[in-house]
Structure formats: structure tokens, C-alpha cells
Amino acid sequence: MSARASRTAAVLGAAAAVLHVPLAISHAGASLPAAAALLLMSLVCLPCAGHLWRAPCRRAWTTCAVAGAGVLAAHGVLLTLHAGPPAAAPLLVTGHGAHASALPALGSGPALALVSLLTAAQVALCCAALARGGVARRRGTMPG
């Protein structure tokens, strides 16, 4: 896969990681565990983005695709709970959607949807790279 594709995937992952921070800040007042979970999700994105930027190999593409799919699954749960009544939410997201966001421009729903979209694009790019082949098996291997 081209260096351009790996850099694009890295930028998508880094953007998703950065967007998790205002989400975490906006949730800190209502639910500290939700804020911590959002920060943890951002920490998952950063190493993958770094590996794809510096030395994209099959392992980096695979890890990025699997981690991204896990983050998307978590986002699906959060978006589903966000749409439901606050009383039905478990302790982790108590008050999710029932509080005023500290950052109105990045309210829970739209920001979470944007992060989900960026992550989905990154996962699709990773899967395409793996399906196409031509991805180096290990970092630092020289042809020939």
C-alpha cells in the first residue's frame, strides 16, 4: 500500500484521538468514568496512528483495523445509550445526554458521530490495504 494511504490512515486516527479529548472534558462533570473511558479510547488511537505514519507493516494495519473496530463497537453502544432515556443508562454513562456540554460546539452526539465517521474511514482504509496485499510483513525489512 502506498505511503499516502498509510499517512491518510494515520491522520484519520490522530484526528479521532484528538477529538476524544473535548468529548472527555464535556463528560467530566456528569460522569468521571465516561470521561476516563473517552480518554482511554483516544490513547488507543495514537499508537496505531504513529505506527502507520512511521513504518506501516501488516501488523500495524491489522492492529489499527481491529482497534478501530473495537472503538466503533464502543461508539455504537454510547450512541445507542445517548438516544435512550437517561434513566436506562448504566453507571458508566449516567447522565449521558442529560447534561449541558461544557463545549457546546462539540456536544456529545455530533462529536461522537464525527469521531465514529473518522474511525470508520480509517478501518475501511486499513481493511482495503490488507485486502490489496503489498503490505510489508515486518518493519525495517529491505527488499531483495
PDB file of C-alpha atoms in Angstrom:
ATOM      1  CA  MET A   1       0.000   0.000   0.000  1.00  0.00           C
ATOM      2  CA  SER A   2       1.237   3.471  -0.718  1.00  0.00           C
ATOM      3  CA  ALA A   3       2.820   5.806   1.788  1.00  0.00           C
ATOM      4  CA  ARG A   4      -0.002   8.237   1.036  1.00  0.00           C
ATOM      5  CA  ALA A   5      -2.635   5.721   2.159  1.00  0.00           C
ATOM      6  CA  SER A   6      -0.766   4.929   5.373  1.00  0.00           C
ATOM      7  CA  ARG A   7      -0.340   8.629   6.149  1.00  0.00           C
ATOM      8  CA  THR A   8      -4.033   9.251   5.445  1.00  0.00           C
ATOM      9  CA  ALA A   9      -4.961   6.434   7.834  1.00  0.00           C
ATOM     10  CA  ALA A  10      -2.566   7.871  10.418  1.00  0.00           C
ATOM     11  CA  VAL A  11      -4.093  11.353  10.136  1.00  0.00           C
ATOM     12  CA  LEU A  12      -7.616   9.915  10.467  1.00  0.00           C
ATOM     13  CA  GLY A  13      -6.579   8.062  13.624  1.00  0.00           C
ATOM     14  CA  ALA A  14      -4.829  11.082  15.112  1.00  0.00           C
ATOM     15  CA  ALA A  15      -7.828  13.327  14.368  1.00  0.00           C
ATOM     16  CA  ALA A  16     -10.150  10.828  16.061  1.00  0.00           C
ATOM     17  CA  ALA A  17      -7.823  10.701  19.068  1.00  0.00           C
ATOM     18  CA  VAL A  18      -7.687  14.490  19.365  1.00  0.00           C
ATOM     19  CA  LEU A  19     -11.490  14.767  19.131  1.00  0.00           C
ATOM     20  CA  HIS A  20     -11.861  12.380  22.066  1.00  0.00           C
ATOM     21  CA  VAL A  21     -10.298  14.983  24.384  1.00  0.00           C
ATOM     22  CA  PRO A  22     -13.107  17.616  24.172  1.00  0.00           C
ATOM     23  CA  LEU A  23     -15.622  14.783  24.462  1.00  0.00           C
ATOM     24  CA  ALA A  24     -13.924  13.643  27.666  1.00  0.00           C
ATOM     25  CA  ILE A  25     -13.845  17.185  29.040  1.00  0.00           C
ATOM     26  CA  SER A  26     -17.544  17.672  28.299  1.00  0.00           C
ATOM     27  CA  HIS A  27     -18.373  14.431  30.148  1.00  0.00           C
ATOM     28  CA  ALA A  28     -16.120  15.019  33.170  1.00  0.00           C
ATOM     29  CA  GLY A  29     -18.774  16.894  35.160  1.00  0.00           C
ATOM     30  CA  ALA A  30     -21.537  14.356  34.583  1.00  0.00           C
ATOM     31  CA  SER A  31     -19.604  11.105  34.638  1.00  0.00           C
ATOM     32  CA  LEU A  32     -15.945  10.749  35.508  1.00  0.00           C
ATOM     33  CA  PRO A  33     -15.869   7.089  34.358  1.00  0.00           C
ATOM     34  CA  ALA A  34     -17.244   8.124  30.939  1.00  0.00           C
ATOM     35  CA  ALA A  35     -14.598  10.841  30.672  1.00  0.00           C
ATOM     36  CA  ALA A  36     -11.872   8.341  31.590  1.00  0.00           C
ATOM     37  CA  ALA A  37     -13.199   5.853  29.015  1.00  0.00           C
ATOM     38  CA  LEU A  38     -13.097   8.525  26.314  1.00  0.00           C
ATOM     39  CA  LEU A  39      -9.518   9.445  27.176  1.00  0.00           C
ATOM     40  CA  LEU A  40      -8.575   5.755  27.133  1.00  0.00           C
ATOM     41  CA  MET A  41     -10.160   5.412  23.686  1.00  0.00           C
ATOM     42  CA  SER A  42      -8.007   8.313  22.492  1.00  0.00           C
ATOM     43  CA  LEU A  43      -4.906   6.575  23.819  1.00  0.00           C
ATOM     44  CA  VAL A  44      -5.821   3.520  21.726  1.00  0.00           C
ATOM     45  CA  CYS A  45      -5.822   5.621  18.541  1.00  0.00           C
ATOM     46  CA  LEU A  46      -2.455   7.345  18.988  1.00  0.00           C
ATOM     47  CA  PRO A  47      -0.046   4.374  18.849  1.00  0.00           C
ATOM     48  CA  CYS A  48      -1.786   2.997  15.760  1.00  0.00           C
ATOM     49  CA  ALA A  49      -1.548   6.374  14.037  1.00  0.00           C
ATOM     50  CA  GLY A  50       2.140   6.581  14.912  1.00  0.00           C
ATOM     51  CA  HIS A  51       2.898   3.124  13.534  1.00  0.00           C
ATOM     52  CA  LEU A  52       1.035   3.811  10.312  1.00  0.00           C
ATOM     53  CA  TRP A  53       2.877   7.111   9.881  1.00  0.00           C
ATOM     54  CA  ARG A  54       6.404   5.838  10.604  1.00  0.00           C
ATOM     55  CA  ALA A  55       6.556   2.252   9.398  1.00  0.00           C
ATOM     56  CA  PRO A  56       3.341   0.760   8.072  1.00  0.00           C
ATOM     57  CA  CYS A  57       3.521  -3.024   8.115  1.00  0.00           C
ATOM     58  CA  ARG A  58       0.919  -5.775   8.061  1.00  0.00           C
ATOM     59  CA  ARG A  59       0.849  -5.884  11.862  1.00  0.00           C
ATOM     60  CA  ALA A  60       0.234  -2.104  12.120  1.00  0.00           C
ATOM     61  CA  TRP A  61      -2.557  -2.221   9.527  1.00  0.00           C
ATOM     62  CA  THR A  62      -4.167  -5.218  11.267  1.00  0.00           C
ATOM     63  CA  THR A  63      -3.880  -3.740  14.760  1.00  0.00           C
ATOM     64  CA  CYS A  64      -5.332  -0.464  13.536  1.00  0.00           C
ATOM     65  CA  ALA A  65      -8.278  -2.227  11.878  1.00  0.00           C
ATOM     66  CA  VAL A  66      -9.030  -4.360  14.959  1.00  0.00           C
ATOM     67  CA  ALA A  67      -8.635  -1.493  17.449  1.00  0.00           C
ATOM     68  CA  GLY A  68     -10.756   0.776  15.247  1.00  0.00           C
ATOM     69  CA  ALA A  69     -13.479  -1.861  15.035  1.00  0.00           C
ATOM     70  CA  GLY A  70     -13.454  -2.125  18.842  1.00  0.00           C
ATOM     71  CA  VAL A  71     -13.733   1.646  19.204  1.00  0.00           C
ATOM     72  CA  LEU A  72     -16.620   1.661  16.711  1.00  0.00           C
ATOM     73  CA  ALA A  73     -18.389  -1.009  18.758  1.00  0.00           C
ATOM     74  CA  ALA A  74     -17.962   1.136  21.885  1.00  0.00           C
ATOM     75  CA  HIS A  75     -19.255   4.165  19.973  1.00  0.00           C
ATOM     76  CA  GLY A  76     -22.296   2.170  18.879  1.00  0.00           C
ATOM     77  CA  VAL A  77     -23.107   1.392  22.495  1.00  0.00           C
ATOM     78  CA  LEU A  78     -22.623   5.034  23.537  1.00  0.00           C
ATOM     79  CA  LEU A  79     -24.743   6.352  20.661  1.00  0.00           C
ATOM     80  CA  THR A  80     -27.492   3.843  21.467  1.00  0.00           C
ATOM     81  CA  LEU A  81     -27.479   4.824  25.132  1.00  0.00           C
ATOM     82  CA  HIS A  82     -27.375   8.506  24.160  1.00  0.00           C
ATOM     83  CA  ALA A  83     -30.617   8.085  22.209  1.00  0.00           C
ATOM     84  CA  GLY A  84     -32.365   6.263  25.065  1.00  0.00           C
ATOM     85  CA  PRO A  85     -33.787   7.710  28.271  1.00  0.00           C
ATOM     86  CA  PRO A  86     -31.087   8.748  30.790  1.00  0.00           C
ATOM     87  CA  ALA A  87     -32.639   6.536  33.469  1.00  0.00           C
ATOM     88  CA  ALA A  88     -31.847   3.450  31.356  1.00  0.00           C
ATOM     89  CA  ALA A  89     -28.128   4.264  31.126  1.00  0.00           C
ATOM     90  CA  PRO A  90     -25.703   2.250  33.256  1.00  0.00           C
ATOM     91  CA  LEU A  91     -23.354   3.894  35.773  1.00  0.00           C
ATOM     92  CA  LEU A  92     -20.594   4.390  33.199  1.00  0.00           C
ATOM     93  CA  VAL A  93     -22.670   6.831  31.183  1.00  0.00           C
ATOM     94  CA  THR A  94     -25.100   8.096  33.783  1.00  0.00           C
ATOM     95  CA  GLY A  95     -26.278  11.493  32.699  1.00  0.00           C
ATOM     96  CA  HIS A  96     -25.011  10.991  29.141  1.00  0.00           C
ATOM     97  CA  GLY A  97     -27.138  13.285  27.036  1.00  0.00           C
ATOM     98  CA  ALA A  98     -28.849  14.703  30.112  1.00  0.00           C
ATOM     99  CA  HIS A  99     -26.262  17.356  30.846  1.00  0.00           C
ATOM    100  CA  ALA A 100     -25.216  20.554  29.160  1.00  0.00           C
ATOM    101  CA  SER A 101     -21.975  20.104  27.297  1.00  0.00           C
ATOM    102  CA  ALA A 102     -19.063  22.185  28.513  1.00  0.00           C
ATOM    103  CA  LEU A 103     -18.199  22.649  24.837  1.00  0.00           C
ATOM    104  CA  PRO A 104     -21.490  23.341  23.034  1.00  0.00           C
ATOM    105  CA  ALA A 105     -19.936  23.227  19.563  1.00  0.00           C
ATOM    106  CA  LEU A 106     -18.750  19.708  20.296  1.00  0.00           C
ATOM    107  CA  GLY A 107     -21.798  18.280  22.025  1.00  0.00           C
ATOM    108  CA  SER A 108     -21.879  14.556  22.687  1.00  0.00           C
ATOM    109  CA  GLY A 109     -23.963  13.406  19.742  1.00  0.00           C
ATOM    110  CA  PRO A 110     -22.361  15.312  16.853  1.00  0.00           C
ATOM    111  CA  ALA A 111     -18.781  14.921  18.108  1.00  0.00           C
ATOM    112  CA  LEU A 112     -19.250  11.214  18.796  1.00  0.00           C
ATOM    113  CA  ALA A 113     -20.725  10.781  15.323  1.00  0.00           C
ATOM    114  CA  LEU A 114     -17.766  12.649  13.765  1.00  0.00           C
ATOM    115  CA  VAL A 115     -15.233  10.536  15.658  1.00  0.00           C
ATOM    116  CA  SER A 116     -17.142   7.414  14.587  1.00  0.00           C
ATOM    117  CA  LEU A 117     -17.049   8.550  10.959  1.00  0.00           C
ATOM    118  CA  LEU A 118     -13.291   9.217  11.079  1.00  0.00           C
ATOM    119  CA  THR A 119     -12.672   5.861  12.739  1.00  0.00           C
ATOM    120  CA  ALA A 120     -14.865   4.027  10.211  1.00  0.00           C
ATOM    121  CA  ALA A 121     -12.943   5.643   7.344  1.00  0.00           C
ATOM    122  CA  GLN A 122      -9.666   4.590   8.947  1.00  0.00           C
ATOM    123  CA  VAL A 123     -10.868   0.999   9.450  1.00  0.00           C
ATOM    124  CA  ALA A 124     -12.070   0.836   5.827  1.00  0.00           C
ATOM    125  CA  LEU A 125      -8.703   2.101   4.591  1.00  0.00           C
ATOM    126  CA  CYS A 126      -6.864  -0.444   6.754  1.00  0.00           C
ATOM    127  CA  CYS A 127      -9.050  -3.292   5.514  1.00  0.00           C
ATOM    128  CA  ALA A 128      -8.539  -2.183   1.895  1.00  0.00           C
ATOM    129  CA  ALA A 129      -4.763  -2.118   2.411  1.00  0.00           C
ATOM    130  CA  LEU A 130      -4.801  -5.605   3.891  1.00  0.00           C
ATOM    131  CA  ALA A 131      -7.104  -6.985   1.183  1.00  0.00           C
ATOM    132  CA  ARG A 132      -4.986  -5.480  -1.597  1.00  0.00           C
ATOM    133  CA  GLY A 133      -1.786  -7.030  -0.342  1.00  0.00           C
ATOM    134  CA  GLY A 134       1.556  -5.413  -0.945  1.00  0.00           C
ATOM    135  CA  VAL A 135       1.838  -4.591   2.769  1.00  0.00           C
ATOM    136  CA  ALA A 136       5.260  -5.371   4.232  1.00  0.00           C
ATOM    137  CA  ARG A 137       5.294  -8.200   6.746  1.00  0.00           C
ATOM    138  CA  ARG A 138       7.721  -6.570   9.173  1.00  0.00           C
ATOM    139  CA  ARG A 139       9.060  -3.117   9.724  1.00  0.00           C
ATOM    140  CA  GLY A 140      12.575  -2.496   8.607  1.00  0.00           C
ATOM    141  CA  THR A 141      12.734  -5.328   6.078  1.00  0.00           C
ATOM    142  CA  MET A 142      14.543  -4.453   2.896  1.00  0.00           C
ATOM    143  CA  PRO A 143      13.519  -5.937  -0.444  1.00  0.00           C
ATOM    144  CA  GLY A 144      15.976  -8.365  -2.027  1.00  0.00           C
TER     145      GLY A 144
END
